[in-house]
Amino acid sequence: VTTVLSPDDRTRLIASATAVRERAYAVYSSYQVGAALLATDGRIYAGCNVENANYPAGICAERSAIASAVSAGARAFSAVVVVTVNGVAPCGICRQVLNEFAPDMWVVGVDTSGHIHFERNLRELLPLSFSRADLA
Ligand SMILES: [Zn+2]
């Protein structure tokens, strides 16, 4: 797979997602997740998962990162790196939320050893997506 991330951006994103993963509030699942978004201006916004006693009230790391970025004024993104113990891909809800802002973003799944498990365009992870363009 051809990557669109520069080696420098890749290193920065992995470091950021790995660091924020340590702050995950995952007291129920013990499944810590860190996500780092690369804005088109080069800035990075990170987020971790925040669980809740009412399980559905929890939020994933990817959406946590989006909320942080949007709160800081960023809305255009080129990539997201997600770090977990086993390098998995974002869940369906997070794919939808990422798609709202950057349908062509590059998505990378990395494990805690820094090994890349997959990387591809969000369009491949969310085919036939529903977006604001569908709201006629
Ligand atoms: Zn999710």
Coordinates of N, CA, C and O in Angstrom, one line a residue, residues 22-97:
E22 N -1.7 6.3 27.0 CA -1.4 6.1 28.4 C -2.4 6.8 29.3 O -2.5 6.4 30.5
R23 N -3.1 7.8 28.8 CA -4.1 8.5 29.6 C -5.5 8.0 29.5 O -6.5 8.5 30.0
A24 N -5.7 6.9 28.7 CA -7.0 6.4 28.5 C -7.7 6.0 29.8 O -7.1 5.5 30.7
Y25 N -9.0 6.4 29.8 CA -9.8 6.0 31.0 C -10.6 4.7 30.6 O -11.7 4.8 30.0
A26 N -9.9 3.6 30.8 CA -10.5 2.3 30.3 C -10.6 1.4 31.4 O -10.1 0.2 31.4
V27 N -11.3 1.8 32.5 CA -11.4 1.0 33.7 C -12.4 -0.2 33.6 O -12.3 -1.1 34.4
Y28 N -13.2 -0.2 32.5 CA -14.1 -1.4 32.3 C -13.5 -2.4 31.4 O -13.5 -3.6 31.6
S29 N -13.0 -1.9 30.2 CA -12.5 -2.9 29.2 C -11.0 -3.1 29.4 O -10.5 -4.1 28.9
S30 N -10.3 -2.2 30.0 CA -8.9 -2.3 30.1 C -8.2 -2.2 28.7 O -7.1 -2.5 28.5
Y31 N -9.0 -1.8 27.7 CA -8.6 -1.7 26.3 C -8.2 -0.2 26.0 O -9.1 0.6 25.7
Q32 N -7.0 0.1 26.2 CA -6.6 1.5 26.0 C -6.3 1.8 24.5 O -5.7 1.0 23.8
V33 N -6.8 3.0 24.1 CA -6.7 3.4 22.7 C -6.2 4.9 22.7 O -6.7 5.7 23.5
G34 N -5.3 5.1 21.8 CA -4.8 6.5 21.6 C -4.9 6.8 20.1 O -4.7 6.0 19.3
A35 N -5.4 8.0 19.8 CA -5.6 8.5 18.4 C -4.9 9.8 18.2 O -5.0 10.7 19.1
A36 N -4.2 10.0 17.1 CA -3.6 11.3 16.8 C -4.0 11.7 15.4 O -3.8 10.9 14.4
L37 N -4.6 12.8 15.3 CA -5.1 13.4 14.0 C -4.1 14.4 13.5 O -3.6 15.2 14.3
L38 N -3.8 14.3 12.2 CA -2.9 15.3 11.6 C -3.8 16.2 10.8 O -4.5 15.9 9.9
A39 N -3.8 17.5 11.3 CA -4.6 18.5 10.6 C -3.8 19.0 9.3 O -2.6 18.8 9.2
T40 N -4.5 19.5 8.4 CA -3.8 19.9 7.1 C -2.8 21.0 7.3 O -2.0 21.2 6.5
D41 N -2.9 21.7 8.4 CA -1.9 22.8 8.7 C -0.7 22.2 9.4 O 0.2 22.9 9.8
G42 N -0.7 20.9 9.6 CA 0.5 20.2 10.2 C 0.4 20.0 11.7 O 1.2 19.3 12.3
R43 N -0.6 20.6 12.4 CA -0.8 20.4 13.8 C -1.4 19.0 14.1 O -2.0 18.4 13.2
I44 N -1.1 18.5 15.3 CA -1.6 17.2 15.7 C -2.5 17.4 16.9 O -2.2 18.1 17.8
Y45 N -3.6 16.6 16.8 CA -4.6 16.6 17.9 C -4.8 15.2 18.4 O -5.0 14.3 17.6
A46 N -4.7 15.0 19.7 CA -4.7 13.6 20.2 C -5.9 13.4 21.1 O -6.5 14.4 21.6
G47 N -6.3 12.2 21.2 CA -7.4 11.8 22.1 C -7.3 10.4 22.5 O -6.7 9.5 21.8
C48 N -7.9 10.1 23.7 CA -7.9 8.7 24.2 C -9.3 8.3 24.4 O -10.2 9.2 24.4
N49 N -9.6 7.0 24.6 CA -10.9 6.6 25.0 C -11.2 6.9 26.4 O -10.4 6.9 27.3
V50 N -12.5 7.3 26.6 CA -13.0 7.7 28.0 C -14.3 6.9 28.2 O -15.3 7.2 27.7
E51 N -14.1 5.8 29.0 CA -15.3 5.0 29.3 C -16.2 5.5 30.4 O -15.8 6.5 31.1
N52 N -17.3 4.9 30.6 CA -18.3 5.3 31.6 C -19.0 4.1 32.2 O -19.2 3.1 31.5
A53 N -19.5 4.3 33.5 CA -20.2 3.2 34.1 C -21.5 2.9 33.3 O -21.9 1.7 33.3
N54 N -22.0 3.9 32.6 CA -23.1 3.6 31.6 C -22.4 3.4 30.3 O -22.1 4.4 29.6
Y55 N -22.1 2.2 30.0 CA -21.2 1.9 28.9 C -21.4 2.7 27.6 O -20.4 3.2 27.0
P56 N -22.6 2.9 27.1 CA -22.8 3.6 25.9 C -22.4 5.1 26.0 O -22.2 5.7 24.9
A57 N -22.2 5.6 27.2 CA -21.8 7.0 27.3 C -20.3 7.2 27.1 O -19.9 8.3 27.0
G58 N -19.6 6.1 27.0 CA -18.2 6.2 26.7 C -17.9 6.7 25.3 O -18.8 6.7 24.5
I59 N -16.7 7.2 25.1 CA -16.3 7.7 23.8 C -15.0 7.2 23.4 O -14.1 7.0 24.2
C60 N -14.9 6.9 22.1 CA -13.7 6.3 21.6 C -12.6 7.3 21.4 O -12.8 8.5 21.4
A61 N -11.3 6.9 21.3 CA -10.2 7.8 21.2 C -10.3 8.6 19.9 O -9.9 9.8 19.9
E62 N -10.8 8.0 18.8 CA -10.8 8.8 17.6 C -11.8 10.0 17.7 O -11.5 11.1 17.2
R63 N -12.9 9.7 18.3 CA -13.9 10.8 18.4 C -13.4 11.8 19.5 O -13.7 13.0 19.4
S64 N -12.7 11.3 20.5 CA -12.1 12.2 21.5 C -11.1 13.2 20.8 O -11.1 14.4 21.0
A65 N -10.3 12.7 19.9 CA -9.4 13.5 19.1 C -10.1 14.5 18.2 O -9.7 15.6 18.1
I66 N -11.2 14.0 17.6 CA -11.9 14.9 16.7 C -12.5 16.1 17.5 O -12.5 17.2 17.1
A67 N -13.1 15.7 18.7 CA -13.7 16.8 19.6 C -12.6 17.8 20.0 O -12.8 19.0 20.0
S68 N -11.4 17.3 20.3 CA -10.3 18.2 20.7 C -9.9 19.1 19.6 O -9.7 20.3 19.7
A69 N -9.8 18.5 18.4 CA -9.4 19.3 17.2 C -10.4 20.3 16.8 O -10.1 21.5 16.6
V70 N -11.7 19.9 16.8 CA -12.7 20.9 16.4 C -12.9 22.0 17.4 O -13.1 23.1 17.1
S71 N -12.7 21.6 18.7 CA -12.8 22.6 19.8 C -11.6 23.6 19.6 O -11.8 24.8 20.1
A72 N -10.5 23.2 19.0 CA -9.4 24.1 18.8 C -9.5 24.8 17.5 O -8.6 25.6 17.2
G73 N -10.5 24.6 16.7 CA -10.7 25.3 15.5 C -10.3 24.5 14.2 O -10.4 25.1 13.1
A74 N -9.8 23.3 14.4 CA -9.4 22.6 13.2 C -10.5 21.7 12.7 O -11.2 21.0 13.4
R75 N -10.6 21.7 11.3 CA -11.7 20.9 10.7 C -11.2 20.1 9.5 O -12.0 19.4 8.9
A76 N -10.0 20.3 9.1 CA -9.5 19.6 7.9 C -8.3 18.7 8.3 O -7.4 19.2 9.0
F77 N -8.4 17.5 8.0 CA -7.4 16.5 8.4 C -6.9 15.7 7.3 O -7.7 15.4 6.3
S78 N -5.7 15.2 7.4 CA -5.1 14.4 6.3 C -4.8 13.0 6.8 O -4.7 12.1 5.9
A79 N -4.8 12.8 8.1 CA -4.5 11.4 8.5 C -4.8 11.2 10.0 O -4.9 12.2 10.8
V80 N -5.0 10.0 10.4 CA -5.2 9.6 11.8 C -4.4 8.3 12.1 O -4.4 7.4 11.3
V81 N -3.7 8.3 13.2 CA -3.0 7.1 13.6 C -3.7 6.7 14.9 O -3.9 7.5 15.8
V82 N -4.0 5.4 15.0 CA -4.7 4.8 16.1 C -3.7 3.8 16.7 O -3.3 2.8 16.0
V83 N -3.4 3.9 18.0 CA -2.5 2.9 18.7 C -3.3 2.1 19.7 O -4.0 2.7 20.6
T84 N -3.2 0.8 19.6 CA -3.8 -0.1 20.5 C -2.8 -1.2 20.7 O -1.8 -1.3 20.0
V85 N -3.2 -2.1 21.6 CA -2.2 -3.2 21.9 C -2.1 -4.1 20.7 O -1.0 -4.8 20.5
N86 N -3.1 -4.2 19.8 CA -3.1 -5.1 18.7 C -3.4 -4.4 17.3 O -3.6 -5.1 16.4
G87 N -3.3 -3.1 17.3 CA -3.3 -2.4 16.0 C -4.5 -2.5 15.2 O -4.5 -2.6 13.9
V88 N -5.7 -2.4 15.8 CA -7.0 -2.6 15.1 C -7.4 -1.3 14.4 O -6.8 -0.2 14.6
A89 N -8.4 -1.4 13.6 CA -9.0 -0.3 12.9 C -10.1 0.4 13.7 O -10.7 -0.2 14.6
P90 N -10.4 1.6 13.4 CA -11.5 2.3 14.1 C -12.8 1.6 14.0 O -13.1 1.0 12.9
C91 N -13.7 1.8 15.0 CA -15.0 1.2 14.9 C -15.9 1.9 13.9 O -15.5 3.0 13.4
G92 N -17.1 1.4 13.7 CA -17.9 2.0 12.7 C -18.4 3.4 13.0 O -18.4 4.2 12.1
I93 N -18.7 3.7 14.2 CA -19.1 5.0 14.6 C -18.0 6.0 14.3 O -18.2 7.1 13.8
C94 N -16.8 5.6 14.7 CA -15.7 6.5 14.5 C -15.4 6.7 13.0 O -15.0 7.8 12.6
R95 N -15.5 5.7 12.2 CA -15.3 5.9 10.8 C -16.3 6.9 10.2 O -16.0 7.8 9.4
Q96 N -17.5 6.8 10.7 CA -18.6 7.8 10.3 C -18.2 9.2 10.7 O -18.3 10.2 9.9
V97 N -17.7 9.4 11.9 CA -17.3 10.7 12.4 C -16.1 11.3 11.7 O -16.1 12.4 11.3

